[in-house]
Coordinates of C-alpha atoms in Angstrom, one line a residue:
X1 CA 110.0 -114.5 11.6
X2 CA 110.0 -115.0 7.8
X3 CA 106.8 -116.0 6.0
X4 CA 105.3 -116.6 2.6
X5 CA 102.2 -114.6 1.7
X6 CA 99.5 -116.1 -0.5
X7 CA 96.9 -113.8 -2.1
X8 CA 93.5 -114.7 -3.6
X9 CA 91.8 -111.8 -5.4
X10 CA 88.2 -112.7 -6.0
X11 CA 85.3 -110.9 -7.7
X12 CA 83.9 -109.7 -4.4
X13 CA 86.6 -110.0 -1.8
X14 CA 90.4 -110.5 -1.3
X15 CA 91.8 -113.1 1.0
X16 CA 95.3 -113.7 2.3
X17 CA 97.2 -116.4 4.1
X18 CA 100.7 -116.8 5.5
X19 CA 103.1 -119.8 5.9
X20 CA 105.9 -119.6 8.4
X21 CA 108.9 -121.9 8.8
X22 CA 108.5 -124.9 11.0
X23 CA 109.4 -124.7 14.7
X24 CA 112.9 -124.3 16.1
X25 CA 115.1 -127.2 15.1
X26 CA 112.5 -128.5 12.5
X27 CA 113.2 -128.4 8.8
X28 CA 110.9 -127.0 6.2
X29 CA 107.7 -124.9 6.6
X30 CA 104.8 -125.1 8.9
X31 CA 101.1 -125.1 8.0
X32 CA 99.5 -122.0 6.2
X33 CA 97.0 -119.9 8.1
X34 CA 94.6 -117.2 7.0
X35 CA 95.5 -113.6 8.0
X36 CA 92.9 -110.9 8.5
X37 CA 93.2 -108.0 6.1
X38 CA 90.4 -105.8 7.4
X39 CA 90.0 -103.9 10.6
X40 CA 86.6 -105.6 11.3
X41 CA 86.7 -108.5 8.8
X42 CA 89.2 -111.2 7.8
X43 CA 88.8 -110.1 4.1
X44 CA 88.6 -106.8 2.2
X45 CA 86.6 -105.9 -0.8
X46 CA 88.3 -106.4 -4.1
X47 CA 86.9 -103.2 -5.5
X48 CA 89.5 -100.4 -5.4
X49 CA 88.8 -96.8 -4.7
X50 CA 91.0 -93.7 -4.5
X51 CA 91.1 -91.5 -1.4
X52 CA 91.2 -87.7 -1.5
X53 CA 95.0 -87.8 -1.1
X54 CA 95.4 -90.1 -4.0
X55 CA 96.0 -93.4 -2.2
X56 CA 94.5 -96.5 -3.7
X57 CA 92.7 -98.7 -1.1
X58 CA 90.0 -101.4 -1.1
X59 CA 86.4 -100.3 -0.8
X60 CA 84.4 -101.3 2.3
X61 CA 83.2 -104.9 2.2
X62 CA 79.6 -105.0 1.0
X63 CA 79.9 -101.5 -0.6
X64 CA 80.8 -100.4 -4.1
X65 CA 81.1 -96.6 -4.3
X66 CA 80.4 -95.1 -7.7
X67 CA 84.1 -94.2 -8.2
X68 CA 85.3 -97.7 -7.3
X69 CA 86.5 -100.3 -9.8
X70 CA 86.3 -104.1 -9.5
X71 CA 86.5 -107.1 -11.7
X72 CA 90.0 -106.2 -12.9
X73 CA 91.5 -109.7 -12.5
X74 CA 89.0 -111.1 -15.0
X75 CA 89.8 -108.3 -17.4
X76 CA 93.5 -109.0 -17.6
X77 CA 94.4 -109.3 -21.3
X78 CA 91.5 -107.1 -22.4
X79 CA 92.9 -104.4 -24.7
X80 CA 90.4 -101.9 -23.4
X81 CA 91.6 -100.0 -20.3
X82 CA 89.5 -99.5 -17.2
X83 CA 88.5 -96.0 -15.9
X84 CA 89.7 -95.3 -12.4
X85 CA 90.6 -92.2 -10.4
X86 CA 90.2 -89.9 -13.3
X87 CA 92.4 -91.9 -15.7
X88 CA 92.5 -95.1 -17.7
X89 CA 94.6 -98.1 -16.6
X90 CA 95.1 -101.6 -17.8
X91 CA 93.5 -104.4 -15.7
X92 CA 96.9 -105.9 -14.9
X93 CA 98.0 -102.6 -13.3
X94 CA 94.9 -102.5 -11.1
X95 CA 95.5 -106.2 -10.1
X96 CA 99.1 -105.3 -9.2
X97 CA 97.9 -102.3 -7.2
X98 CA 95.6 -104.6 -5.1
X99 CA 98.4 -107.1 -4.6
X100 CA 100.8 -104.3 -3.5
X101 CA 98.2 -103.1 -1.0
X102 CA 97.8 -106.6 0.5
X103 CA 101.6 -107.0 0.7
X104 CA 102.0 -103.6 2.5
X105 CA 99.0 -104.4 4.8
X106 CA 100.4 -107.8 5.9
X107 CA 103.9 -106.2 6.2
X108 CA 102.4 -103.7 8.7
X109 CA 100.7 -106.6 10.6
X110 CA 103.8 -108.9 10.7
X111 CA 106.4 -106.2 11.2
X112 CA 108.5 -107.5 8.3
X113 CA 108.1 -108.2 4.6
X114 CA 107.4 -111.7 3.2
X115 CA 110.2 -113.7 1.7
X116 CA 107.9 -114.4 -1.2
X117 CA 104.5 -113.5 -2.5
X118 CA 102.3 -116.0 -4.3
X119 CA 99.3 -114.6 -6.2
X120 CA 96.5 -117.0 -7.4
X121 CA 95.1 -116.6 -10.9
X122 CA 92.5 -118.4 -13.0
X123 CA 93.8 -121.8 -14.0
X124 CA 93.1 -121.3 -17.7
X125 CA 95.4 -118.4 -18.2
X126 CA 98.1 -118.7 -20.8
X127 CA 101.5 -117.1 -21.3
X128 CA 100.0 -113.8 -22.6
X129 CA 97.9 -113.0 -19.5
X130 CA 100.6 -114.3 -17.2
X131 CA 103.1 -112.0 -18.9
X132 CA 100.9 -109.0 -18.4
X133 CA 100.4 -109.9 -14.8
X134 CA 104.1 -110.2 -14.2
X135 CA 104.7 -106.9 -15.9
X136 CA 102.2 -105.2 -13.6
X137 CA 103.6 -106.9 -10.5
X138 CA 107.2 -105.8 -11.5
X139 CA 106.0 -102.2 -11.7
X140 CA 104.6 -102.6 -8.2
X141 CA 108.0 -103.7 -7.0
X142 CA 106.8 -107.3 -6.7
X143 CA 109.3 -108.8 -9.1
X144 CA 109.6 -112.0 -7.0
X145 CA 105.9 -112.6 -6.9
X146 CA 105.0 -116.2 -7.9
X147 CA 101.8 -116.7 -10.1
X148 CA 99.9 -119.8 -8.9
X149 CA 97.0 -121.4 -10.8
X150 CA 93.9 -121.6 -8.6
X151 CA 93.6 -125.3 -9.3
X152 CA 97.1 -125.9 -8.0
X153 CA 96.4 -123.8 -4.9
X154 CA 93.3 -125.9 -4.1
X155 CA 95.2 -129.1 -4.5
X156 CA 98.1 -127.8 -2.4
X157 CA 95.7 -126.9 0.4
X158 CA 94.0 -130.3 0.5
X159 CA 97.3 -132.2 0.2
X160 CA 98.9 -130.3 3.1
X161 CA 95.9 -131.2 5.2
X162 CA 96.1 -134.9 4.2
X163 CA 92.8 -134.8 2.4
X164 CA 94.3 -135.6 -1.0
X165 CA 97.1 -137.9 -2.3
X166 CA 100.4 -136.3 -3.2
X167 CA 101.3 -138.9 -5.8
X168 CA 99.3 -140.8 -8.4
X169 CA 95.6 -140.8 -9.3
X170 CA 93.5 -138.0 -10.8
X171 CA 92.1 -135.1 -8.8
X172 CA 89.1 -133.1 -9.8
X173 CA 89.0 -129.5 -8.7
X174 CA 85.8 -127.5 -8.3
X175 CA 85.8 -123.9 -7.2
X176 CA 82.6 -121.9 -7.0
X177 CA 83.5 -118.2 -6.8
X178 CA 81.2 -115.2 -6.4
X179 CA 80.2 -115.0 -10.0
X180 CA 82.2 -117.8 -11.8
X181 CA 82.8 -121.5 -11.5
X182 CA 86.2 -123.0 -12.3
X183 CA 86.8 -126.7 -12.7
X184 CA 90.0 -128.5 -13.5
X185 CA 91.6 -132.0 -13.7
X186 CA 95.0 -132.4 -12.0
X187 CA 97.4 -135.3 -11.9
X188 CA 99.8 -135.3 -8.9
X189 CA 103.2 -136.5 -9.8
X190 CA 105.2 -136.1 -6.6
X191 CA 105.0 -133.9 -3.5
X192 CA 105.1 -130.3 -4.7
X193 CA 104.7 -131.2 -8.4
X194 CA 101.5 -131.7 -10.4
X195 CA 100.2 -131.5 -13.9
X196 CA 97.2 -129.5 -14.9
X197 CA 95.5 -131.6 -17.5
X198 CA 92.6 -129.3 -18.3
X199 CA 90.6 -126.5 -16.9
X200 CA 87.4 -124.6 -17.8
X201 CA 85.4 -121.7 -16.4
X202 CA 81.7 -120.9 -16.5
X203 CA 80.8 -117.2 -16.1
X204 CA 77.7 -115.8 -14.5
X205 CA 77.2 -118.8 -12.2
X206 CA 78.5 -118.4 -8.7
X207 CA 77.8 -118.0 -5.0
X208 CA 76.3 -114.5 -5.4
X209 CA 73.5 -115.9 -7.6
X210 CA 72.9 -118.9 -5.5
X211 CA 72.6 -117.0 -2.2
X212 CA 69.0 -116.4 -1.3
X213 CA 67.5 -119.0 -3.7
X214 CA 65.4 -122.0 -2.6
X215 CA 67.3 -125.3 -2.5
X216 CA 65.7 -126.4 -5.8
X217 CA 66.5 -123.1 -7.5
X218 CA 70.1 -123.2 -6.2
X219 CA 70.6 -126.7 -7.4
X220 CA 69.3 -125.9 -10.8
X221 CA 71.6 -122.9 -11.0
X222 CA 74.7 -125.0 -10.0
X223 CA 73.9 -128.1 -12.1
X224 CA 75.5 -126.7 -15.3
X225 CA 78.8 -126.4 -13.4
X226 CA 78.7 -130.1 -12.5
X227 CA 77.8 -130.9 -16.1
X228 CA 80.9 -128.9 -17.2
X229 CA 83.1 -130.8 -14.7
X230 CA 81.9 -134.2 -16.2
X231 CA 82.4 -132.9 -19.7
X232 CA 86.0 -131.7 -18.9
X233 CA 86.9 -135.2 -17.5
X234 CA 85.5 -136.9 -20.6
X235 CA 87.4 -134.5 -22.8
X236 CA 90.7 -135.8 -21.3
X237 CA 89.7 -139.3 -22.2
X238 CA 88.7 -140.3 -18.6
X239 CA 85.5 -141.4 -16.9
X240 CA 84.0 -140.1 -13.7
X241 CA 85.1 -143.3 -11.9
X242 CA 88.7 -142.6 -12.8
X243 CA 89.0 -139.8 -10.2
X244 CA 90.5 -140.5 -6.8
X245 CA 88.9 -137.4 -5.3
X246 CA 86.9 -134.3 -6.1
X247 CA 88.2 -131.3 -4.2
X248 CA 85.9 -128.4 -3.5
X249 CA 86.8 -124.8 -2.8
X250 CA 85.0 -121.5 -2.6
X251 CA 81.4 -122.6 -1.8
X252 CA 80.3 -122.7 1.8
X253 CA 77.2 -123.2 3.9
X254 CA 74.1 -124.6 2.2
X255 CA 75.6 -123.9 -1.3
X256 CA 78.5 -126.2 -0.5
X257 CA 76.0 -129.0 0.5
X258 CA 74.2 -128.5 -2.8
X259 CA 77.5 -128.7 -4.7
X260 CA 78.6 -131.8 -2.8
X261 CA 75.3 -133.6 -3.5
X262 CA 75.3 -132.8 -7.2
X263 CA 79.0 -133.9 -7.6
X264 CA 78.4 -137.1 -5.7
X265 CA 75.6 -138.0 -8.0
X266 CA 78.1 -138.0 -10.9
X267 CA 81.5 -138.9 -9.4
X268 CA 81.8 -142.0 -7.2
X269 CA 85.1 -140.6 -5.8
X270 CA 85.2 -138.9 -2.3
X271 CA 83.9 -135.3 -2.4
X272 CA 86.4 -133.5 -0.2
X273 CA 85.5 -130.3 1.5
X274 CA 87.8 -127.7 3.2
X275 CA 86.6 -126.5 6.6
X276 CA 87.5 -123.0 5.4
X277 CA 86.4 -123.1 1.8
X278 CA 86.6 -119.4 1.1
X279 CA 90.2 -119.4 2.3
X280 CA 91.3 -122.5 0.4
X281 CA 92.9 -120.7 -2.6
X282 CA 94.8 -118.2 -0.4
X283 CA 96.1 -121.0 1.9
X284 CA 97.1 -123.1 -1.1
X285 CA 98.8 -120.2 -2.8
X286 CA 100.9 -119.6 0.4
X287 CA 101.9 -123.3 0.4
X288 CA 102.7 -123.3 -3.3
X289 CA 104.9 -120.3 -2.9
X290 CA 107.2 -121.8 -0.3
X291 CA 110.7 -121.1 -1.6
X292 CA 114.2 -122.2 -0.9
X293 CA 115.2 -118.6 -0.2
X294 CA 118.4 -118.1 1.9
X295 CA 117.8 -116.6 5.3
X296 CA 117.6 -112.9 5.2
X297 CA 117.0 -112.7 1.4
X298 CA 113.8 -110.9 0.5
X299 CA 112.0 -110.8 -2.8
X300 CA 109.8 -107.8 -2.1
X301 CA 110.8 -104.2 -2.2
X302 CA 109.6 -101.6 0.3
X303 CA 106.2 -100.0 0.4
X304 CA 105.4 -97.7 -2.5
X305 CA 102.7 -95.1 -3.2
X306 CA 99.9 -97.3 -4.6
X307 CA 98.8 -94.8 -7.2
X308 CA 102.4 -94.4 -8.4
X309 CA 102.7 -98.0 -9.4
X310 CA 99.5 -98.2 -11.5
X311 CA 101.0 -98.6 -15.0
X312 CA 99.4 -96.0 -17.4
X313 CA 98.8 -96.9 -21.0
X314 CA 102.0 -95.1 -22.2
X315 CA 104.0 -97.1 -19.6
X316 CA 105.4 -93.8 -18.3
X317 CA 105.5 -93.9 -14.4
X318 CA 103.1 -91.6 -12.8
X319 CA 104.4 -90.1 -9.5
X320 CA 102.3 -88.5 -6.8
X321 CA 104.1 -85.2 -7.2
X322 CA 103.3 -85.2 -11.0
X323 CA 99.5 -85.7 -10.8

């Protein structure tokens, strides 16, 4: 059965979700669901490592070998390359290598390729970074991959579940990642279409830092991200009471409660949680990537050697037999 694959590459882990067509005789697509990438975990580490035979694979969750490389998505657009596997590679090439690994892993699980791949990215990216990302994905034989802003993915997930309006109003988006917080203001225009009015990101504040802190310490750590959210809304000429809902993603457990309480103290709108907050972006990416692709038409080429598709600095393809 055909499916759309949504990918969310975070600082610590990588998540994925798939969306299949609706049941027999029903038009359109069904709901999106997470899909497990690891053998013992639903997620895999975002750090990449190279095996002895030259394959590029995720490191074990919770581990970061000395020769592994992570944080590449955040480095896309940085002119300095990243050292990996005995060579230097641009961050967008490493991002594409991880996306390719996820595609091949899910292909193995599902027994067929996706009709489309949707990769989430920071909402504040402009044309330059998106162009680099698409170039890397093309070299990974993922020419049909759709780049989806994280804010859109969060909204798509909540809308599909009926937790947010699809038309009218203003939606605040708050995502607390492992080491960054991203906030955005979105205006839904019609089902499947929305306008990103503004976005902002705060580095060095995230779930990793909040874990293990006392409630008072965690709230103090998170408070600047809520202040940033309020400032973003005001910068667009709106007031906190203008929002119809504030949508949360990323944070879970006690941290999610702290985030909800702090946001509720500033925004009178409903604070909407996702029951699977760590999977929100991946699910939303899969939903955002739903195409009108004719039956049987695929947008993903066959599996490739992961090392071979890492684009070197001189843009000359590196093949396994030429290492």
